[in-house]
Coordinates of C-alpha atoms in Angstrom, one line a residue:
M1 CA -23.0 50.5 74.1
A2 CA -23.7 49.7 70.2
I3 CA -23.2 46.2 69.3
D4 CA -19.9 47.3 67.1
Q5 CA -18.2 48.3 70.2
T6 CA -19.2 45.4 72.0
L7 CA -18.0 43.1 69.4
R8 CA -14.4 44.6 69.2
L9 CA -14.3 44.8 73.2
L10 CA -15.3 41.1 73.4
A11 CA -12.7 40.1 70.6
R12 CA -10.1 41.9 72.5
A13 CA -11.1 40.6 75.4
R14 CA -10.8 36.5 74.0
G15 CA -7.7 37.6 72.0
L16 CA -10.1 36.9 68.7
S17 CA -8.7 38.0 65.4
V18 CA -11.5 38.9 62.7
S19 CA -10.4 35.6 60.4
D20 CA -11.1 33.9 64.2
I21 CA -14.3 35.3 64.2
A22 CA -15.2 34.6 60.6
T23 CA -14.0 31.5 61.0
A24 CA -16.4 30.7 63.8
I25 CA -19.3 32.3 62.2
P26 CA -21.1 30.2 59.7
R27 CA -21.5 32.3 56.2
A28 CA -19.6 35.6 57.4
G29 CA -16.2 36.0 55.7
V30 CA -13.8 38.5 57.0
A31 CA -15.2 41.5 55.3
T32 CA -18.6 40.9 57.1
V33 CA -17.1 40.8 60.0
N34 CA -14.9 43.9 59.8
A35 CA -18.6 45.5 58.4
W36 CA -20.0 44.4 61.8
L37 CA -16.9 45.7 63.8
K38 CA -17.3 48.6 62.4
G39 CA -20.7 49.4 62.4
D40 CA -21.1 49.3 58.9
K41 CA -23.4 46.2 59.1
L42 CA -25.4 44.0 61.8
P43 CA -25.5 40.6 61.6
G44 CA -28.3 38.7 61.1
Q45 CA -29.9 36.3 63.9
D46 CA -28.2 33.3 63.1
Q47 CA -25.0 34.6 63.0
L48 CA -25.8 36.8 66.5
D49 CA -26.0 33.5 68.2
A50 CA -22.8 32.0 67.0
L51 CA -21.3 35.3 67.7
A52 CA -22.6 35.1 71.2
R53 CA -21.4 31.2 71.7
T54 CA -17.7 32.1 70.1
F55 CA -17.8 34.9 72.8
G56 CA -19.4 33.1 75.5
V57 CA -22.0 35.5 76.3
P58 CA -25.9 35.6 75.8
A59 CA -27.2 36.5 72.4
G60 CA -29.2 39.5 74.6
A61 CA -26.0 40.9 75.6
L62 CA -25.1 41.9 72.0
L63 CA -28.2 42.9 71.4
A64 CA -29.7 45.3 74.3
E65 CA -28.1 48.5 72.9
L66 CA -29.4 47.4 69.7
A67 CA -32.7 46.6 71.2
S68 CA -33.0 49.9 72.8
S69 CA -31.9 52.4 69.6
L70 CA -35.3 50.9 67.9
D71 CA -37.3 51.6 70.5
P72 CA -40.3 53.2 68.5
A73 CA -40.9 55.3 71.7
R74 CA -37.2 57.3 71.6
T75 CA -37.4 60.0 69.2
P76 CA -34.4 61.3 67.5
G77 CA -34.0 64.1 70.2
E78 CA -33.7 61.6 73.0
H79 CA -31.4 59.2 71.0
D80 CA -29.3 62.1 70.9
L81 CA -29.5 63.5 74.8
L82 CA -28.5 59.5 75.0
A83 CA -25.3 59.8 73.4
A84 CA -24.2 63.7 75.5
Y85 CA -25.3 62.1 78.3
R86 CA -23.4 59.3 77.9
A87 CA -19.8 61.2 77.3
L88 CA -19.8 63.1 80.3
N89 CA -18.2 62.2 82.9
T90 CA -20.0 61.8 86.7
R91 CA -20.1 64.9 88.2
Q92 CA -21.5 66.4 84.7
Q93 CA -24.4 63.6 84.4
G94 CA -25.5 64.3 88.1
A95 CA -25.5 67.8 87.6
L96 CA -27.7 67.1 83.7
L97 CA -30.0 65.2 85.9
E98 CA -30.7 67.8 88.4
V99 CA -31.6 70.2 85.6
A100 CA -33.2 67.8 83.8
R101 CA -35.3 67.0 86.7
A102 CA -36.2 70.9 87.7
M103 CA -37.5 71.4 84.1
A104 CA -39.6 68.7 84.1
G105 CA -41.2 69.6 87.3
H106 CA -39.8 66.5 89.0
P107 CA -38.5 66.8 92.4
S108 CA -34.7 66.0 93.0
P109 CA -34.2 62.4 95.0
R110 CA -33.4 63.2 98.6
K111 CA -29.5 61.8 99.0
R112 CA -29.4 59.9 102.3
G113 CA -28.0 62.4 105.4
T114 CA -29.0 65.4 103.6
P115 CA -31.3 67.5 106.2
R116 CA -35.4 67.5 106.1
K117 CA -36.8 70.9 105.4
G118 CA -36.4 72.6 108.9
G119 CA -33.2 71.9 109.4
A120 CA -33.7 68.6 111.0
R121 CA -32.3 65.2 109.9
R122 CA -34.3 62.0 111.1
K123 CA -32.7 59.5 113.4
G124 CA -32.1 56.0 112.4

């Protein structure tokens, strides 16, 4: 989840308005907090720490998506693929993973209780 979505969810869950958040964060006015919530700006480190304290969560929880989006090993295509994957329902995600594994030549993980080659099931 992107940091702006995380901040909006936390604000809603804690019942905090934009002005409540702005008051709790040093050097952050209402316009700045609105920009964070819209995804137009990112808070600085001091502001992230203050946001984490305000919401009662670890700062890492706010940064998890941001850190993964800045991973230099990811290509733009991977970001697009991840966004598309997250928009699918669970069944569609499973089907997409099956197709991707097959295309990459990776075996699909066998589900528990599925027959082994020859149709015999393992006891136990």
